[in-house]
Amino acid sequence: MTRSRLLWPLVALVALLVLNIAVEPSFVELRIQDGHLFGSMIDILRNGAPTLLIAVGMTLVIATRGIDLSVGAVAAIAGAIACTYISGGGNAATAVLLALSVCVLLGLWNGFLVSVLGIQPIIATLVLMTAGRGGAMLLTEGQIVTVKDPLYRQIGSGFLVLPIAILISLAVLTAVALITRRTALGMLVEAVGINPKAGELAGVRSRTIIWTVYVFAGLCAGVAGLMISSNVNAADANNAGLWIEMDAILAVVIGGTSLAGGRYSLAGTMLGALVIQTLTTTVYTIGVPTNVTLVFKAVVVIAVCLLQSPRTARMLRARRETAVPTSRSQEVAAG
């Protein structure tokens, strides 16, 4: 357990929860109202659902030695398309399908740049990160587009005992875990990340794998964008999904997945997303001033990453091994 990369993220999550309970004892209380489950813990899960969803897609992208900086812009585009279509008289179901179809195409574009043209992932996705949010602004004409569609609102604010947003993100996480760990797909993704040339020599279609994970990341970002916009009944192209790509990357890294590619951990990604969202909630609970919020988050994230780094683990192990012989020699001298 002490050698697990999930130890320190778990410790950080427990510490944040304890801090919230100390400040607000009713933090862990749950209540049922009209058949719906409410409480601060439920709010953390619901607000963290978009981040978790994007982080699942980001995990597979990073496992192939890639990165996707455009997911926040893609989320903004999804919300802009859906809300603009609904506000123009369209129905919610068609709006969702249209938005997700565009997000899949954007994922195909990113995959094409990376896997076919060989452009560095950070550059390829940076293009869409910049242009995508501009495209969302064009769709909404720089305005906040509001909608009043009960069906569309269900995506981000609906309940089936638990919020629907939580159920969607957990369903996607479970499906990806089953597909990648119960089939050879997970091994192929790791093979591409560890050594793509060796994988190709072994018969792995690296280009197809890379293309697929970027399409999936785009789809996850699209669903997250629908959650964000439906939760507030509006599309705000300038702020929707802003910096969510950073939170997703941090969640993946905190969860133990290496940016160098290869082995990944979906359980770690879920834990990392919970740490990020609980940290955000803690900032408001303990009254940290808004002008230092990002600094506070950065300090906690850096501390967790340092504690789970291999070098830190070796240093702690060396200190324990040094301390044990010393204590034994003292016992012998005393005897």
mmCIF file of C-alpha atoms in Angstrom:
data_model
loop_
_atom_site.group_PDB
_atom_site.id
_atom_site.type_symbol
_atom_site.label_atom_id
_atom_site.label_comp_id
_atom_site.label_asym_id
_atom_site.label_seq_id
_atom_site.Cartn_x
_atom_site.Cartn_y
_atom_site.Cartn_z
ATOM 1 C CA MET A 1 0.000 0.000 0.000
ATOM 2 C CA THR A 2 2.799 2.442 0.844
ATOM 3 C CA ARG A 3 4.325 1.870 -2.608
ATOM 4 C CA SER A 4 1.065 2.536 -4.464
ATOM 5 C CA ARG A 5 0.901 5.762 -6.447
ATOM 6 C CA LEU A 6 -2.690 6.117 -5.262
ATOM 7 C CA LEU A 7 -1.672 6.456 -1.612
ATOM 8 C CA TRP A 8 -0.909 10.178 -1.530
ATOM 9 C CA PRO A 9 -3.910 11.241 -3.645
ATOM 10 C CA LEU A 10 -6.083 9.214 -1.268
ATOM 11 C CA VAL A 11 -4.423 10.859 1.742
ATOM 12 C CA ALA A 12 -4.977 14.293 0.171
ATOM 13 C CA LEU A 13 -8.652 13.521 -0.474
ATOM 14 C CA VAL A 14 -9.211 12.331 3.098
ATOM 15 C CA ALA A 15 -7.379 15.389 4.473
ATOM 16 C CA LEU A 16 -9.540 17.740 2.411
ATOM 17 C CA LEU A 17 -12.718 15.999 3.570
ATOM 18 C CA VAL A 18 -11.593 16.184 7.213
ATOM 19 C CA LEU A 19 -10.833 19.900 6.796
ATOM 20 C CA ASN A 20 -14.307 20.510 5.363
ATOM 21 C CA ILE A 21 -15.930 18.563 8.205
ATOM 22 C CA ALA A 22 -13.942 20.563 10.768
ATOM 23 C CA VAL A 23 -15.112 23.841 9.248
ATOM 24 C CA GLU A 24 -18.667 22.685 8.535
ATOM 25 C CA PRO A 25 -19.772 19.615 10.592
ATOM 26 C CA SER A 26 -22.849 19.129 8.391
ATOM 27 C CA PHE A 27 -20.612 18.633 5.357
ATOM 28 C CA VAL A 28 -21.156 14.853 5.219
ATOM 29 C CA GLU A 29 -24.879 14.966 5.893
ATOM 30 C CA LEU A 30 -27.148 13.531 3.183
ATOM 31 C CA ARG A 31 -30.865 14.060 2.803
ATOM 32 C CA ILE A 32 -33.570 12.750 0.510
ATOM 33 C CA GLN A 33 -36.072 15.229 -0.858
ATOM 34 C CA ASP A 34 -38.705 14.327 -3.460
ATOM 35 C CA GLY A 35 -36.855 11.092 -4.083
ATOM 36 C CA HIS A 36 -33.592 12.924 -4.821
ATOM 37 C CA LEU A 37 -30.371 12.651 -2.835
ATOM 38 C CA PHE A 38 -28.845 15.971 -1.751
ATOM 39 C CA GLY A 39 -25.787 17.019 0.243
ATOM 40 C CA SER A 40 -22.340 18.562 -0.051
ATOM 41 C CA MET A 41 -20.793 15.222 -1.035
ATOM 42 C CA ILE A 42 -23.357 14.827 -3.813
ATOM 43 C CA ASP A 43 -22.575 18.360 -4.988
ATOM 44 C CA ILE A 44 -18.881 17.464 -5.245
ATOM 45 C CA LEU A 45 -19.690 14.419 -7.369
ATOM 46 C CA ARG A 46 -22.109 16.330 -9.585
ATOM 47 C CA ASN A 47 -19.853 19.352 -10.107
ATOM 48 C CA GLY A 48 -16.899 17.059 -10.726
ATOM 49 C CA ALA A 49 -18.756 14.908 -13.287
ATOM 50 C CA PRO A 50 -17.642 16.974 -16.339
ATOM 51 C CA THR A 51 -14.028 16.958 -15.156
ATOM 52 C CA LEU A 52 -14.132 13.201 -14.558
ATOM 53 C CA LEU A 53 -15.665 12.591 -17.970
ATOM 54 C CA ILE A 54 -13.015 14.637 -19.768
ATOM 55 C CA ALA A 55 -10.275 13.093 -17.612
ATOM 56 C CA VAL A 56 -11.325 9.579 -18.704
ATOM 57 C CA GLY A 57 -10.790 10.531 -22.340
ATOM 58 C CA MET A 58 -7.590 12.380 -21.441
ATOM 59 C CA THR A 59 -6.244 9.275 -19.695
ATOM 60 C CA LEU A 60 -6.292 7.255 -22.906
ATOM 61 C CA VAL A 61 -4.801 10.138 -24.885
ATOM 62 C CA ILE A 62 -1.946 10.571 -22.407
ATOM 63 C CA ALA A 63 -1.414 6.796 -22.334
ATOM 64 C CA THR A 64 -0.516 7.028 -26.045
ATOM 65 C CA ARG A 65 2.070 9.764 -25.318
ATOM 66 C CA GLY A 66 -0.385 12.448 -26.400
ATOM 67 C CA ILE A 67 -2.137 15.433 -24.880
ATOM 68 C CA ASP A 68 -5.371 17.219 -25.768
ATOM 69 C CA LEU A 69 -5.510 20.911 -24.865
ATOM 70 C CA SER A 70 -8.653 21.484 -26.922
ATOM 71 C CA VAL A 71 -11.197 19.671 -24.728
ATOM 72 C CA GLY A 72 -12.313 22.875 -22.988
ATOM 73 C CA ALA A 73 -12.968 24.564 -26.337
ATOM 74 C CA VAL A 74 -14.755 21.453 -27.606
ATOM 75 C CA ALA A 75 -16.979 21.527 -24.514
ATOM 76 C CA ALA A 76 -17.798 25.179 -25.230
ATOM 77 C CA ILE A 77 -18.611 24.332 -28.851
ATOM 78 C CA ALA A 78 -20.961 21.514 -27.792
ATOM 79 C CA GLY A 79 -22.899 23.791 -25.467
ATOM 80 C CA ALA A 80 -22.998 26.590 -28.049
ATOM 81 C CA ILE A 81 -24.336 24.322 -30.802
ATOM 82 C CA ALA A 82 -26.980 22.698 -28.605
ATOM 83 C CA CYS A 83 -28.265 25.914 -27.035
ATOM 84 C CA THR A 84 -28.236 27.842 -30.307
ATOM 85 C CA TYR A 85 -30.186 25.080 -32.009
ATOM 86 C CA ILE A 86 -32.736 24.832 -29.190
ATOM 87 C CA SER A 87 -33.165 28.603 -28.958
ATOM 88 C CA GLY A 88 -33.915 28.612 -32.681
ATOM 89 C CA GLY A 89 -36.854 26.259 -32.177
ATOM 90 C CA GLY A 90 -35.142 22.874 -32.439
ATOM 91 C CA ASN A 91 -35.739 19.937 -30.098
ATOM 92 C CA ALA A 92 -33.266 18.849 -27.426
ATOM 93 C CA ALA A 93 -32.634 15.333 -28.769
ATOM 94 C CA THR A 94 -31.579 16.606 -32.200
ATOM 95 C CA ALA A 95 -29.506 19.349 -30.589
ATOM 96 C CA VAL A 96 -27.578 16.798 -28.522
ATOM 97 C CA LEU A 97 -26.933 14.535 -31.524
ATOM 98 C CA LEU A 98 -25.811 17.478 -33.637
ATOM 99 C CA ALA A 99 -23.458 18.773 -30.935
ATOM 100 C CA LEU A 100 -21.900 15.360 -30.295
ATOM 101 C CA SER A 101 -21.490 14.710 -34.024
ATOM 102 C CA VAL A 102 -19.505 17.930 -34.381
ATOM 103 C CA CYS A 103 -17.383 16.974 -31.354
ATOM 104 C CA VAL A 104 -16.595 13.608 -32.945
ATOM 105 C CA LEU A 105 -15.507 15.416 -36.119
ATOM 106 C CA LEU A 106 -13.271 17.690 -34.049
ATOM 107 C CA GLY A 107 -11.753 14.609 -32.413
ATOM 108 C CA LEU A 108 -11.180 13.162 -35.893
ATOM 109 C CA TRP A 109 -9.409 16.377 -36.854
ATOM 110 C CA ASN A 110 -7.095 16.223 -33.836
ATOM 111 C CA GLY A 111 -6.390 12.546 -34.507
ATOM 112 C CA PHE A 112 -5.637 13.290 -38.153
ATOM 113 C CA LEU A 113 -3.118 15.993 -37.272
ATOM 114 C CA VAL A 114 -1.360 13.791 -34.721
ATOM 115 C CA SER A 115 -1.495 10.301 -36.218
ATOM 116 C CA VAL A 116 -1.416 11.021 -39.966
ATOM 117 C CA LEU A 117 0.487 14.298 -40.323
ATOM 118 C CA GLY A 118 2.718 13.579 -37.324
ATOM 119 C CA ILE A 119 2.266 16.989 -35.700
ATOM 120 C CA GLN A 120 3.193 17.184 -32.021
ATOM 121 C CA PRO A 121 0.005 16.656 -29.956
ATOM 122 C CA ILE A 122 0.481 19.809 -27.887
ATOM 123 C CA ILE A 123 0.709 21.915 -31.088
ATOM 124 C CA ALA A 124 -2.065 20.095 -32.946
ATOM 125 C CA THR A 125 -4.565 20.495 -30.126
ATOM 126 C CA LEU A 126 -3.426 24.025 -29.269
ATOM 127 C CA VAL A 127 -4.745 25.074 -32.668
ATOM 128 C CA LEU A 128 -8.257 23.845 -31.846
ATOM 129 C CA MET A 129 -7.985 25.169 -28.292
ATOM 130 C CA THR A 130 -7.636 28.678 -29.718
ATOM 131 C CA ALA A 131 -9.815 28.440 -32.808
ATOM 132 C CA GLY A 132 -12.514 26.323 -31.154
ATOM 133 C CA ARG A 133 -13.462 28.850 -28.520
ATOM 134 C CA GLY A 134 -13.486 31.531 -31.194
ATOM 135 C CA GLY A 135 -15.840 29.345 -33.220
ATOM 136 C CA ALA A 136 -18.123 28.954 -30.212
ATOM 137 C CA MET A 137 -18.151 32.743 -29.814
ATOM 138 C CA LEU A 138 -19.161 33.086 -33.460
ATOM 139 C CA LEU A 139 -22.012 30.616 -33.000
ATOM 140 C CA THR A 140 -23.397 32.531 -30.029
ATOM 141 C CA GLU A 141 -22.478 35.935 -31.529
ATOM 142 C CA GLY A 142 -20.594 36.719 -28.335
ATOM 143 C CA GLN A 143 -23.767 36.511 -26.271
ATOM 144 C CA ILE A 144 -24.931 34.125 -23.532
ATOM 145 C CA VAL A 145 -27.619 32.004 -25.196
ATOM 146 C CA THR A 146 -30.270 30.911 -22.697
ATOM 147 C CA VAL A 147 -32.700 28.050 -23.196
ATOM 148 C CA LYS A 148 -35.737 26.713 -21.336
ATOM 149 C CA ASP A 149 -36.024 23.090 -22.362
ATOM 150 C CA PRO A 150 -36.942 20.615 -19.577
ATOM 151 C CA LEU A 151 -35.468 17.644 -21.464
ATOM 152 C CA TYR A 152 -32.157 19.377 -22.104
ATOM 153 C CA ARG A 153 -31.938 20.473 -18.466
ATOM 154 C CA GLN A 154 -32.061 16.831 -17.381
ATOM 155 C CA ILE A 155 -28.515 16.225 -18.662
ATOM 156 C CA GLY A 156 -26.891 18.484 -16.082
ATOM 157 C CA SER A 157 -29.559 18.940 -13.438
ATOM 158 C CA GLY A 158 -31.820 15.895 -13.683
ATOM 159 C CA PHE A 159 -32.111 13.194 -11.018
ATOM 160 C CA LEU A 160 -32.575 9.449 -10.912
ATOM 161 C CA VAL A 161 -32.126 9.395 -7.133
ATOM 162 C CA LEU A 162 -28.560 10.528 -7.894
ATOM 163 C CA PRO A 163 -27.894 13.385 -10.334
ATOM 164 C CA ILE A 164 -27.925 12.153 -13.936
ATOM 165 C CA ALA A 165 -24.571 13.832 -14.571
ATOM 166 C CA ILE A 166 -22.951 11.543 -11.981
ATOM 167 C CA LEU A 167 -24.581 8.469 -13.492
ATOM 168 C CA ILE A 168 -23.396 9.397 -17.003
ATOM 169 C CA SER A 169 -19.783 9.935 -15.938
ATOM 170 C CA LEU A 170 -19.693 6.729 -13.871
ATOM 171 C CA ALA A 171 -21.282 4.768 -16.730
ATOM 172 C CA VAL A 172 -18.617 6.016 -19.158
ATOM 173 C CA LEU A 173 -15.824 5.274 -16.667
ATOM 174 C CA THR A 174 -17.158 1.749 -16.069
ATOM 175 C CA ALA A 175 -17.604 1.061 -19.785
ATOM 176 C CA VAL A 176 -14.064 2.238 -20.603
ATOM 177 C CA ALA A 177 -12.621 0.187 -17.737
ATOM 178 C CA LEU A 178 -14.397 -2.959 -18.925
ATOM 179 C CA ILE A 179 -13.496 -2.469 -22.583
ATOM 180 C CA THR A 180 -9.837 -1.657 -21.990
ATOM 181 C CA ARG A 181 -9.166 -4.138 -19.197
ATOM 182 C CA ARG A 182 -11.323 -7.069 -20.349
ATOM 183 C CA THR A 183 -10.121 -6.905 -23.950
ATOM 184 C CA ALA A 184 -6.766 -6.372 -25.632
ATOM 185 C CA LEU A 185 -7.518 -2.698 -26.317
ATOM 186 C CA GLY A 186 -5.926 -1.490 -23.083
ATOM 187 C CA MET A 187 -2.752 -3.438 -23.814
ATOM 188 C CA LEU A 188 -2.628 -1.994 -27.347
ATOM 189 C CA VAL A 189 -3.012 1.549 -25.984
ATOM 190 C CA GLU A 190 -0.171 0.951 -23.540
ATOM 191 C CA ALA A 191 1.969 -0.591 -26.290
ATOM 192 C CA VAL A 192 1.565 2.521 -28.433
ATOM 193 C CA GLY A 193 2.504 4.716 -25.488
ATOM 194 C CA ILE A 194 5.533 2.696 -24.434
ATOM 195 C CA ASN A 195 7.073 2.223 -27.871
ATOM 196 C CA PRO A 196 4.976 2.931 -30.967
ATOM 197 C CA LYS A 197 7.590 1.630 -33.426
ATOM 198 C CA ALA A 198 7.941 -1.657 -31.561
ATOM 199 C CA GLY A 199 4.166 -1.875 -31.452
ATOM 200 C CA GLU A 200 3.931 -1.453 -35.210
ATOM 201 C CA LEU A 201 6.542 -4.181 -35.726
ATOM 202 C CA ALA A 202 4.385 -6.425 -33.520
ATOM 203 C CA GLY A 203 1.336 -5.721 -35.673
ATOM 204 C CA VAL A 204 -0.281 -2.957 -33.604
ATOM 205 C CA ARG A 205 -2.009 -0.329 -35.740
ATOM 206 C CA SER A 206 -0.659 2.671 -33.870
ATOM 207 C CA ARG A 207 -2.256 5.210 -36.190
ATOM 208 C CA THR A 208 -5.723 3.725 -35.684
ATOM 209 C CA ILE A 209 -5.295 3.540 -31.901
ATOM 210 C CA ILE A 210 -4.161 7.175 -31.671
ATOM 211 C CA TRP A 211 -6.966 8.331 -33.937
ATOM 212 C CA THR A 212 -9.517 6.443 -31.838
ATOM 213 C CA VAL A 213 -8.448 7.902 -28.489
ATOM 214 C CA TYR A 214 -8.623 11.464 -29.808
ATOM 215 C CA VAL A 215 -12.113 10.855 -31.175
ATOM 216 C CA PHE A 216 -13.159 9.437 -27.811
ATOM 217 C CA ALA A 217 -11.639 12.432 -25.993
ATOM 218 C CA GLY A 218 -13.628 14.757 -28.253
ATOM 219 C CA LEU A 219 -16.830 12.824 -27.544
ATOM 220 C CA CYS A 220 -16.234 12.972 -23.780
ATOM 221 C CA ALA A 221 -15.586 16.712 -24.003
ATOM 222 C CA GLY A 222 -18.822 17.133 -25.950
ATOM 223 C CA VAL A 223 -20.892 15.328 -23.320
ATOM 224 C CA ALA A 224 -19.186 17.357 -20.582
ATOM 225 C CA GLY A 225 -20.015 20.559 -22.464
ATOM 226 C CA LEU A 226 -23.672 19.546 -22.630
ATOM 227 C CA MET A 227 -23.612 18.920 -18.863
ATOM 228 C CA ILE A 228 -22.113 22.337 -18.174
ATOM 229 C CA SER A 229 -24.532 24.263 -20.381
ATOM 230 C CA SER A 230 -27.644 22.338 -19.364
ATOM 231 C CA ASN A 231 -26.822 22.822 -15.690
ATOM 232 C CA VAL A 232 -27.199 26.599 -16.112
ATOM 233 C CA ASN A 233 -29.662 26.519 -19.039
ATOM 234 C CA ALA A 234 -27.277 28.613 -21.093
ATOM 235 C CA ALA A 235 -24.262 28.551 -23.380
ATOM 236 C CA ASP A 236 -21.459 30.895 -22.343
ATOM 237 C CA ALA A 237 -18.829 30.374 -25.025
ATOM 238 C CA ASN A 238 -16.306 32.569 -23.244
ATOM 239 C CA ASN A 239 -16.360 30.764 -19.889
ATOM 240 C CA ALA A 240 -17.854 27.292 -20.427
ATOM 241 C CA GLY A 241 -15.150 24.693 -19.927
ATOM 242 C CA LEU A 242 -12.502 27.359 -19.331
ATOM 243 C CA TRP A 243 -9.317 25.688 -17.982
ATOM 244 C CA ILE A 244 -11.134 22.366 -17.583
ATOM 245 C CA GLU A 245 -8.404 20.784 -19.723
ATOM 246 C CA MET A 246 -5.906 21.724 -17.016
ATOM 247 C CA ASP A 247 -8.058 20.167 -14.290
ATOM 248 C CA ALA A 248 -8.439 17.005 -16.397
ATOM 249 C CA ILE A 249 -4.690 16.723 -16.999
ATOM 250 C CA LEU A 250 -3.994 17.287 -13.309
ATOM 251 C CA ALA A 251 -6.560 14.627 -12.381
ATOM 252 C CA VAL A 252 -4.854 12.132 -14.702
ATOM 253 C CA VAL A 253 -1.365 12.934 -13.409
ATOM 254 C CA ILE A 254 -2.429 12.915 -9.753
ATOM 255 C CA GLY A 255 -4.012 9.519 -10.425
ATOM 256 C CA GLY A 256 -0.627 8.071 -11.328
ATOM 257 C CA THR A 257 -0.683 8.060 -15.136
ATOM 258 C CA SER A 258 2.650 9.166 -16.573
ATOM 259 C CA LEU A 259 2.785 11.961 -19.156
ATOM 260 C CA ALA A 260 5.470 9.883 -20.869
ATOM 261 C CA GLY A 261 2.790 7.404 -21.945
ATOM 262 C CA GLY A 262 2.353 3.705 -21.325
ATOM 263 C CA ARG A 263 0.587 2.346 -18.266
ATOM 264 C CA TYR A 264 -2.451 4.223 -17.023
ATOM 265 C CA SER A 265 -4.925 3.998 -14.160
ATOM 266 C CA LEU A 266 -8.622 4.771 -14.574
ATOM 267 C CA ALA A 267 -9.172 4.288 -10.842
ATOM 268 C CA GLY A 268 -6.413 6.819 -10.246
ATOM 269 C CA THR A 269 -8.058 9.219 -12.689
ATOM 270 C CA MET A 270 -11.329 9.012 -10.778
ATOM 271 C CA LEU A 271 -9.495 9.639 -7.500
ATOM 272 C CA GLY A 272 -7.618 12.557 -9.060
ATOM 273 C CA ALA A 273 -10.850 14.132 -10.328
ATOM 274 C CA LEU A 274 -12.334 13.839 -6.837
ATOM 275 C CA VAL A 275 -9.248 15.505 -5.337
ATOM 276 C CA ILE A 276 -9.489 18.400 -7.812
ATOM 277 C CA GLN A 277 -13.210 18.983 -7.243
ATOM 278 C CA THR A 278 -12.973 18.557 -3.449
ATOM 279 C CA LEU A 279 -10.107 21.027 -3.459
ATOM 280 C CA THR A 280 -12.255 23.534 -5.349
ATOM 281 C CA THR A 281 -15.089 23.046 -2.868
ATOM 282 C CA THR A 282 -12.691 23.398 0.077
ATOM 283 C CA VAL A 283 -11.474 26.745 -1.229
ATOM 284 C CA TYR A 284 -14.978 28.158 -0.911
ATOM 285 C CA THR A 285 -15.754 26.342 2.342
ATOM 286 C CA ILE A 286 -12.789 27.703 4.278
ATOM 287 C CA GLY A 287 -13.141 31.173 2.767
ATOM 288 C CA VAL A 288 -9.918 31.403 0.774
ATOM 289 C CA PRO A 289 -9.901 34.794 -1.039
ATOM 290 C CA THR A 290 -10.699 34.457 -4.733
ATOM 291 C CA ASN A 291 -7.504 36.253 -5.763
ATOM 292 C CA VAL A 292 -5.368 33.454 -4.286
ATOM 293 C CA THR A 293 -7.610 30.520 -5.168
ATOM 294 C CA LEU A 294 -5.444 29.291 -8.051
ATOM 295 C CA VAL A 295 -2.296 29.623 -5.928
ATOM 296 C CA PHE A 296 -3.893 27.554 -3.154
ATOM 297 C CA LYS A 297 -4.895 24.848 -5.642
ATOM 298 C CA ALA A 298 -1.430 24.863 -7.199
ATOM 299 C CA VAL A 299 0.288 24.380 -3.823
ATOM 300 C CA VAL A 300 -1.877 21.361 -2.957
ATOM 301 C CA VAL A 301 -1.462 19.772 -6.396
ATOM 302 C CA ILE A 302 2.318 20.275 -6.356
ATOM 303 C CA ALA A 303 2.525 18.742 -2.871
ATOM 304 C CA VAL A 304 0.592 15.653 -3.959
ATOM 305 C CA CYS A 305 2.666 15.234 -7.125
ATOM 306 C CA LEU A 306 5.932 15.572 -5.175
ATOM 307 C CA LEU A 307 4.839 13.042 -2.550
ATOM 308 C CA GLN A 308 3.901 10.449 -5.179
ATOM 309 C CA SER A 309 7.012 10.911 -7.319
ATOM 310 C CA PRO A 310 9.368 7.895 -7.520
ATOM 311 C CA ARG A 311 12.338 9.907 -6.250
ATOM 312 C CA THR A 312 10.432 11.043 -3.163
ATOM 313 C CA ALA A 313 9.336 7.451 -2.531
ATOM 314 C CA ARG A 314 12.970 6.292 -2.699
ATOM 315 C CA MET A 315 14.070 9.040 -0.302
ATOM 316 C CA LEU A 316 11.363 8.129 2.220
ATOM 317 C CA ARG A 317 12.199 4.429 1.894
ATOM 318 C CA ALA A 318 15.908 5.165 2.451
ATOM 319 C CA ARG A 319 15.105 7.188 5.582
ATOM 320 C CA ARG A 320 13.003 4.341 6.972
ATOM 321 C CA GLU A 321 15.729 1.784 6.255
ATOM 322 C CA THR A 322 18.289 4.041 7.965
ATOM 323 C CA ALA A 323 16.050 4.610 10.976
ATOM 324 C CA VAL A 324 15.339 0.909 11.613
ATOM 325 C CA PRO A 325 18.990 -0.224 12.117
ATOM 326 C CA THR A 326 19.626 2.814 14.321
ATOM 327 C CA SER A 327 16.710 1.992 16.602
ATOM 328 C CA ARG A 328 17.830 -1.661 16.813
ATOM 329 C CA SER A 329 21.406 -0.681 17.720
ATOM 330 C CA GLN A 330 20.072 1.563 20.473
ATOM 331 C CA GLU A 331 18.027 -1.342 21.835
ATOM 332 C CA VAL A 332 21.128 -3.585 21.871
ATOM 333 C CA ALA A 333 23.206 -0.912 23.622
ATOM 334 C CA ALA A 334 20.500 -0.411 26.229
ATOM 335 C CA GLY A 335 20.268 -4.161 26.844
#
